[in-house]
Amino acid sequence: MTSLHTTRVRRRRLGVAAAAAGLFATLLTAGTASATPDPGDSPVREKVSSSQAAEAKAAIDKGEIPGVDEIVHSDNIKHLANVPKDLITGTNSDLAFQGKYAFAGNYDGFRIFDISNPKSPKTVAQVLCPGSQNDISVEGNLLFLSTDSSRSDNSCASTSQPATEKSSWEGMKIFDISDKRNPEYIAAIETACGSHTHTLVPERKNVYIYVSSYAPSASFPDCQPPHDGISIIKVPRKAPQKAELVKFDVLFPDGGNPGAPTNPGVSATSGCHDITVLPSKDLAAGACMGDGILFDIKNPEQPRVIDRVQDNVNFAFWHSATFNQGADKVVFTDELGGGGAATCNAEIGPNRGADGIYDIVGKGDKRKLVFRSYYKIPRHQADTENCVAHNGSLIPVKGRDIMVQSWYQGGVSVWDFTNSAKPKEIAYFERGPLSADTMVGGGTWSTYYYNGHIYSNDMVKGFDVLRLDDRLTDPAKKVRMSELNAQTQPDYFASSGH
């Protein structure tokens, strides 16, 4: 295996700012209908204490953490390209892929890149269509965008409007991308509490969309409590303009995790944050605020919960999920602090703001999620760096379970969980803090492996391309996909013929 040594020796145990600790409570109790927890429409900027700023600067001077904007990485990763923001200047969010194209979400719209030459991505189109988070996916000639910020209407010219107003709109938008240079907006479907994220469940005639949203309020006409499930949309492939909401499916008839005061520091469940499906196995995993669930999606319109777990000791907010290829493990992430706080340090420790690795044991409806271990990046970050587990994908290697993942300003981590009780990092890439004295929200939002390269959408710095060369992951270079939405996990080997 290639050495992880770099010129930076990362051993200093940095403290966590009191300001960041206060931010945890703010984010975890926020009851807005906008994109929270995940950074909101305004970037996080919080002054840290003078002593903590001095500590961060001292660590930079001693080479214990990278300098401001300095790039460091393991020897087995190369940074091939960075494409800064251009006309679309909001916060960068999720990614999707199709053929030679990458589709990059942004709170203000989306951007399409030609990645036929990964060393030199070219912008094909930029579409201004505000509506955070603009979680993005593609299927055939269709592109889907999530809107989870209350808008004046469903157009791309909409403006912000309070969720307390009945006329406000949130939900799903659909574009025709037959012509990648000129995407055409063709449909919109309003959903209760908007669409924070969404997941595609493709079938022959239709594409189903599982819409995840949360944070209801009695004062929001279109987002009423208890909101204990997901919205399901059906999109006819031959007539996508006829897309419609077919049902709201209740996943938590008992209300889910009650949160505080019963479970202090844990988000009460009022919907899901994200769902990942494995269509080849008719399985889905839901990361639902205070709960993690495993469910059967053989009938996409009737998802059926098989098992449900909670972690009221170390998980604050169940954020996302990733299956391994064999469908006998699932990785859940905990977004402690909502993506806006410094949680990658000694004080928070290795088990909070981390990944939770669960084995799936048993068969059929008797399958159970069994906890095995936590994984967190082994490099402490400065108190001015928002850092916590975020979006990632499998790297398709037969016989091994390897994942690449975003950690905001903690950067990109490649890690092996083949032994689910003993996960280990095998590669990393990161930038130094955006600021040495102020908490400035940034870092990589989504990092996915696609056709031999790693692609990252950095909230502030733009679109990055990395190349990973390691004997453990090199076999993945032979696997080629025609399309990738990370939350609709493919059967990599059946799809590629390998």
Short mmCIF file of C-alpha atoms in Angstrom, two decimals:
data_model
loop_
_atom_site.label_atom_id
_atom_site.label_comp_id
_atom_site.label_asym_id
_atom_site.label_seq_id
_atom_site.Cartn_x
_atom_site.Cartn_y
_atom_site.Cartn_z
CA MET A 1 0.00 0.00 0.00
CA THR A 2 1.20 3.50 -0.78
CA SER A 3 2.49 5.47 2.19
CA LEU A 4 0.26 8.11 3.72
CA HIS A 5 3.27 10.23 4.70
CA THR A 6 3.32 13.87 3.63
CA THR A 7 5.55 16.78 4.56
CA ARG A 8 2.94 17.74 7.16
CA VAL A 9 3.05 15.75 10.39
CA ARG A 10 -0.52 15.96 11.71
CA ARG A 11 -0.31 15.17 15.43
CA ARG A 12 -1.42 18.25 17.33
CA ARG A 13 -4.57 17.83 19.45
CA LEU A 14 -6.45 21.02 18.71
CA GLY A 15 -9.12 22.27 21.10
CA VAL A 16 -12.73 22.95 20.20
CA ALA A 17 -13.97 26.54 20.35
CA ALA A 18 -16.61 27.51 22.87
CA ALA A 19 -18.25 29.41 20.03
CA ALA A 20 -18.53 26.16 18.08
CA ALA A 21 -20.06 24.40 21.06
CA GLY A 22 -22.73 27.09 21.17
CA LEU A 23 -23.28 26.60 17.46
CA PHE A 24 -24.12 22.90 18.01
CA ALA A 25 -27.15 23.82 20.10
CA THR A 26 -28.27 26.47 17.62
CA LEU A 27 -28.12 24.12 14.65
CA LEU A 28 -29.60 21.08 16.36
CA THR A 29 -32.62 22.93 17.69
CA ALA A 30 -33.30 25.06 14.61
CA GLY A 31 -36.92 24.75 13.48
CA THR A 32 -36.75 26.45 10.11
CA ALA A 33 -38.04 25.16 6.81
CA SER A 34 -34.80 26.03 5.06
CA ALA A 35 -31.74 23.85 4.49
CA THR A 36 -30.79 22.98 8.07
CA PRO A 37 -28.84 21.09 9.48
CA ASP A 38 -26.49 21.33 6.38
CA PRO A 39 -25.25 24.86 5.95
CA GLY A 40 -28.07 27.34 5.34
CA ASP A 41 -28.41 29.97 2.65
CA SER A 42 -25.82 32.21 4.31
CA PRO A 43 -22.27 30.90 4.83
CA VAL A 44 -21.23 30.31 8.42
CA ARG A 45 -18.89 32.97 9.82
CA GLU A 46 -18.19 32.80 13.54
CA LYS A 47 -15.33 34.50 15.39
CA VAL A 48 -13.41 32.06 17.58
CA SER A 49 -11.62 33.09 20.78
CA SER A 50 -8.24 34.82 20.53
CA SER A 51 -6.52 31.92 22.31
CA GLN A 52 -7.97 29.37 19.92
CA ALA A 53 -7.08 31.49 16.91
CA ALA A 54 -3.54 31.74 18.28
CA GLU A 55 -3.45 27.96 18.73
CA ALA A 56 -4.54 27.41 15.14
CA LYS A 57 -1.92 29.83 13.83
CA ALA A 58 0.78 28.17 15.95
CA ALA A 59 -0.19 24.77 14.58
CA ILE A 60 0.06 26.11 11.04
CA ASP A 61 3.49 27.64 11.75
CA LYS A 62 4.74 24.33 13.14
CA GLY A 63 3.43 22.37 10.17
CA GLU A 64 0.95 20.43 12.28
CA ILE A 65 -1.99 21.50 10.13
CA PRO A 66 -1.92 22.90 6.59
CA GLY A 67 -1.72 26.64 6.13
CA VAL A 68 -4.69 28.70 4.98
CA ASP A 69 -5.75 27.28 1.58
CA GLU A 70 -2.66 25.04 1.46
CA ILE A 71 -3.29 21.66 -0.19
CA VAL A 72 -1.93 18.46 1.36
CA HIS A 73 -2.62 14.84 0.43
CA SER A 74 -1.35 11.30 0.78
CA ASP A 75 1.23 10.09 -1.70
CA ASN A 76 -1.33 7.94 -3.54
CA ILE A 77 -3.56 10.87 -4.52
CA LYS A 78 -2.92 13.49 -7.20
CA HIS A 79 -4.86 16.73 -7.55
CA LEU A 80 -5.53 16.98 -11.29
CA ALA A 81 -7.80 20.00 -11.60
CA ASN A 82 -9.81 22.69 -9.87
CA VAL A 83 -12.55 24.71 -11.57
CA PRO A 84 -13.60 27.74 -9.49
CA LYS A 85 -17.15 29.04 -9.39
CA ASP A 86 -18.16 31.21 -12.32
CA LEU A 87 -21.62 32.65 -13.01
CA ILE A 88 -23.35 30.56 -10.34
CA THR A 89 -21.85 31.90 -7.12
CA GLY A 90 -23.85 30.26 -4.32
CA THR A 91 -22.83 27.33 -2.11
CA ASN A 92 -21.83 24.25 -4.10
CA SER A 93 -23.73 21.08 -3.15
CA ASP A 94 -24.24 17.59 -4.62
CA LEU A 95 -22.97 15.86 -7.78
CA ALA A 96 -24.34 13.44 -10.38
CA PHE A 97 -22.77 11.86 -13.48
CA GLN A 98 -23.77 10.66 -16.92
CA GLY A 99 -21.47 9.60 -19.74
CA LYS A 100 -18.79 12.26 -20.11
CA TYR A 101 -20.68 14.80 -18.01
CA ALA A 102 -20.71 15.82 -14.36
CA PHE A 103 -23.67 17.75 -12.96
CA ALA A 104 -22.90 20.01 -10.01
CA GLY A 105 -25.61 21.40 -7.76
CA ASN A 106 -25.36 24.87 -6.26
CA TYR A 107 -27.76 26.77 -4.00
CA ASP A 108 -28.31 29.16 -6.92
CA GLY A 109 -28.74 26.56 -9.69
CA PHE A 110 -26.51 23.97 -11.34
CA ARG A 111 -23.53 23.61 -13.64
CA ILE A 112 -22.71 20.96 -16.23
CA PHE A 113 -19.09 19.94 -16.91
CA ASP A 114 -17.60 17.95 -19.75
CA ILE A 115 -15.16 15.61 -17.95
CA SER A 116 -13.99 13.63 -20.98
CA ASN A 117 -10.54 14.96 -20.08
CA PRO A 118 -10.51 14.81 -16.26
CA LYS A 119 -7.38 16.96 -16.14
CA SER A 120 -9.26 19.80 -17.82
CA PRO A 121 -13.04 19.86 -17.15
CA LYS A 122 -14.94 22.23 -19.44
CA THR A 123 -18.11 24.09 -18.54
CA VAL A 124 -20.97 23.13 -20.84
CA ALA A 125 -23.84 25.03 -19.19
CA GLN A 126 -24.67 27.09 -16.10
CA VAL A 127 -28.31 27.37 -15.08
CA LEU A 128 -29.45 30.02 -12.62
CA CYS A 129 -32.36 28.59 -10.62
CA PRO A 130 -32.17 29.56 -6.92
CA GLY A 131 -33.62 27.14 -4.39
CA SER A 132 -31.25 25.58 -1.89
CA GLN A 133 -29.92 22.99 -1.62
CA ASN A 134 -30.52 22.10 -5.27
CA ASP A 135 -29.72 18.46 -4.50
CA ILE A 136 -29.23 17.01 -7.98
CA SER A 137 -29.63 13.73 -9.89
CA VAL A 138 -29.98 12.58 -13.50
CA GLU A 139 -31.76 9.74 -15.28
CA GLY A 140 -31.71 9.46 -19.06
CA ASN A 141 -32.72 12.83 -20.49
CA LEU A 142 -34.04 14.10 -17.15
CA LEU A 143 -32.37 16.14 -14.41
CA PHE A 144 -33.96 16.55 -10.98
CA LEU A 145 -33.43 19.38 -8.47
CA SER A 146 -34.58 19.63 -4.86
CA THR A 147 -35.85 22.93 -3.45
CA ASP A 148 -35.86 23.18 0.35
CA SER A 149 -35.94 26.93 0.80
CA SER A 150 -39.30 28.65 0.79
CA ARG A 151 -39.83 30.47 -2.53
CA SER A 152 -42.36 32.88 -3.97
CA ASP A 153 -43.24 30.40 -6.76
CA ASN A 154 -41.83 27.38 -8.62
CA SER A 155 -40.04 29.35 -11.33
CA CYS A 156 -36.30 29.89 -11.67
CA ALA A 157 -36.97 33.60 -11.15
CA SER A 158 -38.51 33.06 -7.71
CA THR A 159 -37.48 34.98 -4.62
CA SER A 160 -37.30 34.01 -0.96
CA GLN A 161 -40.62 34.07 0.87
CA PRO A 162 -41.53 32.97 4.41
CA ALA A 163 -42.82 29.43 4.84
CA THR A 164 -45.60 30.88 6.98
CA GLU A 165 -47.24 32.15 3.77
CA LYS A 166 -49.55 29.62 2.10
CA SER A 167 -48.53 30.74 -1.40
CA SER A 168 -44.87 29.82 -0.80
CA TRP A 169 -43.46 26.92 -2.80
CA GLU A 170 -40.95 24.12 -2.13
CA GLY A 171 -40.48 20.78 -3.85
CA MET A 172 -39.01 19.08 -6.94
CA LYS A 173 -38.05 20.59 -10.28
CA ILE A 174 -37.48 18.57 -13.46
CA PHE A 175 -35.36 19.58 -16.46
CA ASP A 176 -34.95 18.03 -19.90
CA ILE A 177 -31.20 17.67 -20.58
CA SER A 178 -31.40 16.18 -24.08
CA ASP A 179 -29.33 19.19 -25.09
CA LYS A 180 -26.68 19.53 -22.39
CA ARG A 181 -25.90 23.07 -23.49
CA ASN A 182 -29.50 24.19 -23.13
CA PRO A 183 -31.35 22.41 -20.30
CA GLU A 184 -35.12 23.00 -20.41
CA TYR A 185 -37.24 23.35 -17.27
CA ILE A 186 -40.33 21.17 -17.84
CA ALA A 187 -42.10 20.35 -14.56
CA ALA A 188 -42.44 21.10 -10.85
CA ILE A 189 -44.09 19.14 -8.05
CA GLU A 190 -44.75 20.71 -4.65
CA THR A 191 -44.05 18.48 -1.64
CA ALA A 192 -44.77 18.86 2.06
CA CYS A 193 -41.85 20.60 3.81
CA GLY A 194 -40.04 20.91 0.47
CA SER A 195 -37.28 18.60 -0.73
CA HIS A 196 -34.06 18.70 1.25
CA THR A 197 -32.73 15.71 -0.69
CA HIS A 198 -34.23 13.18 -3.08
CA THR A 199 -33.48 9.67 -4.30
CA LEU A 200 -34.36 8.10 -7.65
CA VAL A 201 -35.85 4.61 -7.89
CA PRO A 202 -35.80 3.84 -11.64
CA GLU A 203 -38.22 1.39 -13.25
CA ARG A 204 -38.92 0.55 -16.87
CA LYS A 205 -41.81 2.94 -17.48
CA ASN A 206 -41.45 5.32 -14.55
CA VAL A 207 -38.88 6.94 -12.35
CA TYR A 208 -39.95 7.17 -8.73
CA ILE A 209 -38.57 9.90 -6.47
CA TYR A 210 -38.32 9.49 -2.72
CA VAL A 211 -38.37 13.02 -1.33
CA SER A 212 -36.73 13.58 2.06
CA SER A 213 -37.68 16.64 4.10
CA TYR A 214 -38.15 17.54 7.73
CA ALA A 215 -38.55 20.31 10.35
CA PRO A 216 -42.34 20.84 10.29
CA SER A 217 -44.06 23.63 12.21
CA ALA A 218 -47.66 24.38 13.08
CA SER A 219 -47.02 27.85 11.61
CA PHE A 220 -46.12 26.44 8.16
CA PRO A 221 -49.29 25.75 6.10
CA ASP A 222 -47.48 23.31 3.80
CA CYS A 223 -45.26 21.67 6.42
CA GLN A 224 -47.44 20.48 9.29
CA PRO A 225 -46.40 18.16 12.13
CA PRO A 226 -45.87 15.29 12.62
CA HIS A 227 -44.41 14.84 9.09
CA ASP A 228 -43.25 11.32 9.92
CA GLY A 229 -42.42 9.97 6.45
CA ILE A 230 -41.44 10.71 2.84
CA SER A 231 -43.18 12.03 -0.26
CA ILE A 232 -43.23 9.71 -3.30
CA ILE A 233 -43.38 11.15 -6.82
CA LYS A 234 -43.96 9.14 -10.01
CA VAL A 235 -42.41 10.47 -13.22
CA PRO A 236 -43.51 8.78 -16.49
CA ARG A 237 -40.43 8.47 -18.68
CA LYS A 238 -42.35 9.26 -21.87
CA ALA A 239 -44.30 12.13 -20.34
CA PRO A 240 -42.24 13.66 -17.51
CA GLN A 241 -44.40 16.78 -17.58
CA LYS A 242 -47.12 14.56 -16.05
CA ALA A 243 -45.05 13.82 -12.95
CA GLU A 244 -47.23 13.69 -9.84
CA LEU A 245 -47.15 13.13 -6.12
CA VAL A 246 -48.61 9.65 -5.57
CA LYS A 247 -48.47 9.45 -1.78
CA PHE A 248 -46.96 10.53 1.48
CA ASP A 249 -45.65 7.36 3.07
CA VAL A 250 -45.52 7.19 6.88
CA LEU A 251 -42.30 5.50 8.01
CA PHE A 252 -42.60 6.30 11.72
CA PRO A 253 -46.14 5.58 12.91
CA ASP A 254 -44.89 5.88 16.51
CA GLY A 255 -43.33 9.27 15.80
CA GLY A 256 -39.70 8.09 15.71
CA ASN A 257 -36.96 9.23 18.06
CA PRO A 258 -38.39 11.80 20.50
CA GLY A 259 -35.05 13.60 20.87
CA ALA A 260 -34.51 15.82 23.91
CA PRO A 261 -35.22 15.71 26.80
CA THR A 262 -35.67 11.93 26.50
CA ASN A 263 -32.50 11.66 24.41
CA PRO A 264 -30.41 14.82 25.03
CA GLY A 265 -28.32 16.03 22.11
CA VAL A 266 -30.24 13.89 19.60
CA SER A 267 -32.50 15.31 16.88
CA ALA A 268 -36.15 14.34 17.18
CA THR A 269 -37.31 12.50 14.07
CA SER A 270 -39.71 14.46 11.84
CA GLY A 271 -38.95 12.96 8.45
CA CYS A 272 -35.75 11.81 6.76
CA HIS A 273 -32.63 13.69 5.74
CA ASP A 274 -31.48 11.28 3.03
CA ILE A 275 -32.26 7.86 1.60
CA THR A 276 -30.00 5.56 -0.40
CA VAL A 277 -31.50 2.77 -2.49
CA LEU A 278 -29.92 -0.41 -3.83
CA PRO A 279 -32.39 -1.34 -6.61
CA SER A 280 -30.61 -4.60 -7.51
CA LYS A 281 -31.45 -5.87 -4.01
CA ASP A 282 -34.79 -4.05 -3.55
CA LEU A 283 -33.30 -2.40 -0.47
CA ALA A 284 -33.14 1.13 0.91
CA ALA A 285 -31.45 2.70 3.92
CA GLY A 286 -32.89 5.85 5.44
CA ALA A 287 -30.94 8.35 7.52
CA CYS A 288 -33.81 9.97 9.36
CA MET A 289 -32.65 12.53 11.92
CA GLY A 290 -32.85 10.43 15.09
CA ASP A 291 -33.29 7.05 13.41
CA GLY A 292 -31.61 4.77 10.90
CA ILE A 293 -33.91 2.45 8.96
CA LEU A 294 -33.63 -0.47 6.54
CA PHE A 295 -36.56 -1.01 4.22
CA ASP A 296 -37.83 -3.10 1.32
CA ILE A 297 -38.62 -1.24 -1.92
CA LYS A 298 -39.75 -4.14 -4.12
CA ASN A 299 -42.88 -2.10 -4.69
CA PRO A 300 -41.54 1.48 -5.00
CA GLU A 301 -44.94 2.94 -4.10
CA GLN A 302 -45.13 0.82 -0.94
CA PRO A 303 -41.74 0.95 0.86
CA ARG A 304 -41.79 -1.33 3.89
CA VAL A 305 -39.60 -0.86 6.98
CA ILE A 306 -37.67 -4.02 7.94
CA ASP A 307 -35.57 -2.74 10.82
CA ARG A 308 -34.85 0.48 12.67
CA VAL A 309 -31.99 1.51 14.95
CA GLN A 310 -31.00 4.46 17.13
CA ASP A 311 -27.71 5.58 18.65
CA ASN A 312 -28.56 7.94 21.48
CA VAL A 313 -25.01 8.01 22.80
CA ASN A 314 -22.89 9.16 19.84
CA PHE A 315 -25.21 10.12 16.96
CA ALA A 316 -26.82 13.56 16.93
CA PHE A 317 -28.30 13.65 13.39
CA TRP A 318 -28.55 10.65 11.05
CA HIS A 319 -27.58 12.29 7.76
CA SER A 320 -26.89 9.79 4.95
CA ALA A 321 -26.32 6.12 4.14
CA THR A 322 -24.17 3.95 1.86
CA PHE A 323 -24.51 0.20 1.25
CA ASN A 324 -21.56 -2.01 0.46
CA GLN A 325 -21.76 -3.92 -2.81
CA GLY A 326 -22.75 -7.18 -1.10
CA ALA A 327 -25.70 -5.53 0.67
CA ASP A 328 -24.59 -6.97 4.00
CA LYS A 329 -23.34 -3.67 5.43
CA VAL A 330 -24.50 -0.08 5.54
CA VAL A 331 -22.59 3.03 6.59
CA PHE A 332 -24.62 5.79 8.24
CA THR A 333 -23.19 9.26 8.81
CA ASP A 334 -23.74 11.56 11.78
CA GLU A 335 -23.77 15.25 10.90
CA LEU A 336 -23.05 16.58 14.38
CA GLY A 337 -23.28 20.38 14.40
CA GLY A 338 -25.12 20.49 11.08
CA GLY A 339 -22.00 20.83 8.96
CA GLY A 340 -21.22 24.26 10.39
CA ALA A 341 -19.09 23.42 13.43
CA ALA A 342 -15.57 22.23 14.25
CA THR A 343 -16.07 18.61 15.35
CA CYS A 344 -12.89 16.92 14.06
CA ASN A 345 -10.78 17.36 17.18
CA ALA A 346 -9.70 15.60 20.36
CA GLU A 347 -12.47 17.06 22.51
CA ILE A 348 -15.27 15.71 20.33
CA GLY A 349 -13.35 12.46 19.88
CA PRO A 350 -13.48 9.63 17.32
CA ASN A 351 -17.06 8.44 17.84
CA ARG A 352 -19.14 11.61 17.36
CA GLY A 353 -19.65 13.36 14.03
CA ALA A 354 -18.46 10.07 12.53
CA ASP A 355 -19.63 7.17 10.38
CA GLY A 356 -21.44 4.28 12.03
CA ILE A 357 -20.82 0.93 10.34
CA TYR A 358 -23.63 -1.63 10.61
CA ASP A 359 -23.74 -5.22 9.41
CA ILE A 360 -27.01 -6.45 7.91
CA VAL A 361 -27.62 -9.90 9.38
CA GLY A 362 -30.39 -12.41 8.72
CA LYS A 363 -32.65 -12.82 5.69
CA GLY A 364 -35.81 -11.30 4.32
CA ASP A 365 -38.02 -9.52 6.81
CA LYS A 366 -35.86 -10.83 9.67
CA ARG A 367 -32.84 -8.79 8.60
CA LYS A 368 -31.36 -6.65 11.36
CA LEU A 369 -28.91 -3.74 11.50
CA VAL A 370 -26.11 -4.65 13.91
CA PHE A 371 -23.61 -1.96 14.95
CA ARG A 372 -19.92 -2.82 14.47
CA SER A 373 -17.79 0.33 14.74
CA TYR A 374 -17.27 4.03 14.06
CA TYR A 375 -14.98 5.64 11.49
CA LYS A 376 -13.70 9.20 11.63
CA ILE A 377 -10.82 10.87 9.82
CA PRO A 378 -7.62 10.53 11.89
CA ARG A 379 -6.43 14.12 11.33
CA HIS A 380 -7.52 16.79 13.80
CA GLN A 381 -8.66 20.05 12.22
CA ALA A 382 -8.49 23.66 13.41
CA ASP A 383 -11.30 25.26 15.43
CA THR A 384 -11.94 27.51 12.43
CA GLU A 385 -12.76 24.53 10.18
CA ASN A 386 -16.26 23.08 9.90
CA CYS A 387 -15.66 19.34 9.73
CA VAL A 388 -17.98 16.33 10.07
CA ALA A 389 -18.96 13.19 8.13
CA HIS A 390 -20.74 14.01 4.85
CA ASN A 391 -21.49 12.60 1.37
CA GLY A 392 -19.50 9.81 -0.26
CA SER A 393 -19.71 6.72 -2.46
CA LEU A 394 -18.26 3.27 -2.92
CA ILE A 395 -15.08 2.68 -4.90
CA PRO A 396 -15.99 -0.52 -6.79
CA VAL A 397 -13.39 -3.16 -5.90
CA LYS A 398 -14.48 -6.80 -5.91
CA GLY A 399 -14.03 -8.49 -2.58
CA ARG A 400 -13.43 -5.27 -0.64
CA ASP A 401 -15.56 -2.52 0.85
CA ILE A 402 -13.90 0.83 0.13
CA MET A 403 -15.47 4.26 0.23
CA VAL A 404 -14.49 7.83 -0.63
CA GLN A 405 -16.12 10.53 1.47
CA SER A 406 -16.38 14.27 2.06
CA TRP A 407 -15.67 15.82 5.46
CA TYR A 408 -16.23 19.51 4.62
CA GLN A 409 -12.95 21.28 5.58
CA GLY A 410 -11.65 17.92 6.78
CA GLY A 411 -11.28 17.19 3.06
CA VAL A 412 -11.58 13.87 1.24
CA SER A 413 -10.98 10.51 2.89
CA VAL A 414 -10.64 7.10 1.21
CA TRP A 415 -11.21 4.32 3.70
CA ASP A 416 -11.59 0.55 3.84
CA PHE A 417 -14.37 -1.09 5.90
CA THR A 418 -13.98 -4.64 4.59
CA ASN A 419 -13.53 -5.54 8.24
CA SER A 420 -16.52 -3.64 9.57
CA ALA A 421 -15.10 -3.71 13.10
CA LYS A 422 -11.75 -2.20 12.07
CA PRO A 423 -12.11 0.47 9.36
CA LYS A 424 -8.93 2.19 8.20
CA GLU A 425 -8.01 5.15 6.03
CA ILE A 426 -5.91 4.47 2.91
CA ALA A 427 -5.77 7.94 1.30
CA TYR A 428 -6.72 11.58 1.86
CA PHE A 429 -6.80 15.05 0.32
CA GLU A 430 -7.48 18.33 2.09
CA ARG A 431 -7.03 22.07 2.04
CA GLY A 432 -5.98 24.11 5.03
CA PRO A 433 -8.55 26.31 6.76
CA LEU A 434 -10.25 29.11 4.87
CA SER A 435 -9.35 31.36 7.81
CA ALA A 436 -7.01 31.03 10.79
CA ASP A 437 -9.10 33.24 13.09
CA THR A 438 -12.73 32.94 11.93
CA MET A 439 -15.04 29.98 11.46
CA VAL A 440 -15.86 30.25 7.75
CA GLY A 441 -18.12 27.54 6.35
CA GLY A 442 -16.60 25.66 3.43
CA GLY A 443 -14.94 22.45 2.32
CA THR A 444 -16.06 19.55 0.21
CA TRP A 445 -19.80 18.79 0.22
CA SER A 446 -19.85 15.66 -1.97
CA THR A 447 -17.04 13.39 -3.12
CA TYR A 448 -17.74 10.48 -5.47
CA TYR A 449 -15.78 7.93 -7.49
CA TYR A 450 -16.75 7.77 -11.15
CA ASN A 451 -14.98 5.97 -14.01
CA GLY A 452 -11.47 6.01 -12.63
CA HIS A 453 -11.40 9.39 -10.91
CA ILE A 454 -12.61 11.09 -7.74
CA TYR A 455 -14.74 14.20 -8.15
CA SER A 456 -15.42 16.67 -5.34
CA ASN A 457 -17.73 19.68 -5.15
CA ASP A 458 -16.18 22.15 -2.70
CA MET A 459 -18.69 24.60 -1.27
CA VAL A 460 -16.34 27.54 -1.74
CA LYS A 461 -13.38 26.49 -3.89
CA GLY A 462 -15.27 24.82 -6.72
CA PHE A 463 -15.04 21.53 -8.61
CA ASP A 464 -12.01 19.31 -7.94
CA VAL A 465 -10.72 16.24 -9.77
CA LEU A 466 -8.44 13.73 -8.02
CA ARG A 467 -6.67 10.61 -9.21
CA LEU A 468 -6.15 7.74 -6.79
CA ASP A 469 -3.34 5.24 -7.49
CA ASP A 470 -3.21 2.44 -4.94
CA ARG A 471 -2.96 -1.32 -5.29
CA LEU A 472 -6.13 -1.73 -3.20
CA THR A 473 -8.24 0.53 -5.41
CA ASP A 474 -6.62 0.18 -8.85
CA PRO A 475 -9.01 -2.64 -9.91
CA ALA A 476 -11.85 -0.10 -9.76
CA LYS A 477 -10.37 1.69 -12.78
CA LYS A 478 -11.68 -1.10 -14.98
CA VAL A 479 -15.28 -0.50 -13.90
CA ARG A 480 -17.12 1.88 -16.22
CA MET A 481 -20.56 3.32 -15.61
CA SER A 482 -22.88 5.14 -18.01
CA GLU A 483 -24.53 7.00 -15.13
CA LEU A 484 -24.10 7.53 -11.39
CA ASN A 485 -26.36 9.02 -8.74
CA ALA A 486 -24.64 8.08 -5.50
CA GLN A 487 -27.94 7.72 -3.62
CA THR A 488 -29.19 5.26 -6.25
CA GLN A 489 -26.40 2.74 -5.87
CA PRO A 490 -25.73 0.58 -8.91
CA ASP A 491 -24.67 -3.04 -9.03
CA TYR A 492 -21.26 -1.96 -10.28
CA PHE A 493 -20.13 -5.31 -11.61
CA ALA A 494 -23.36 -6.29 -13.31
CA SER A 495 -23.55 -2.82 -14.91
CA SER A 496 -19.95 -2.83 -16.11
CA GLY A 497 -19.70 -6.44 -17.21
CA HIS A 498 -16.81 -7.09 -14.79
#
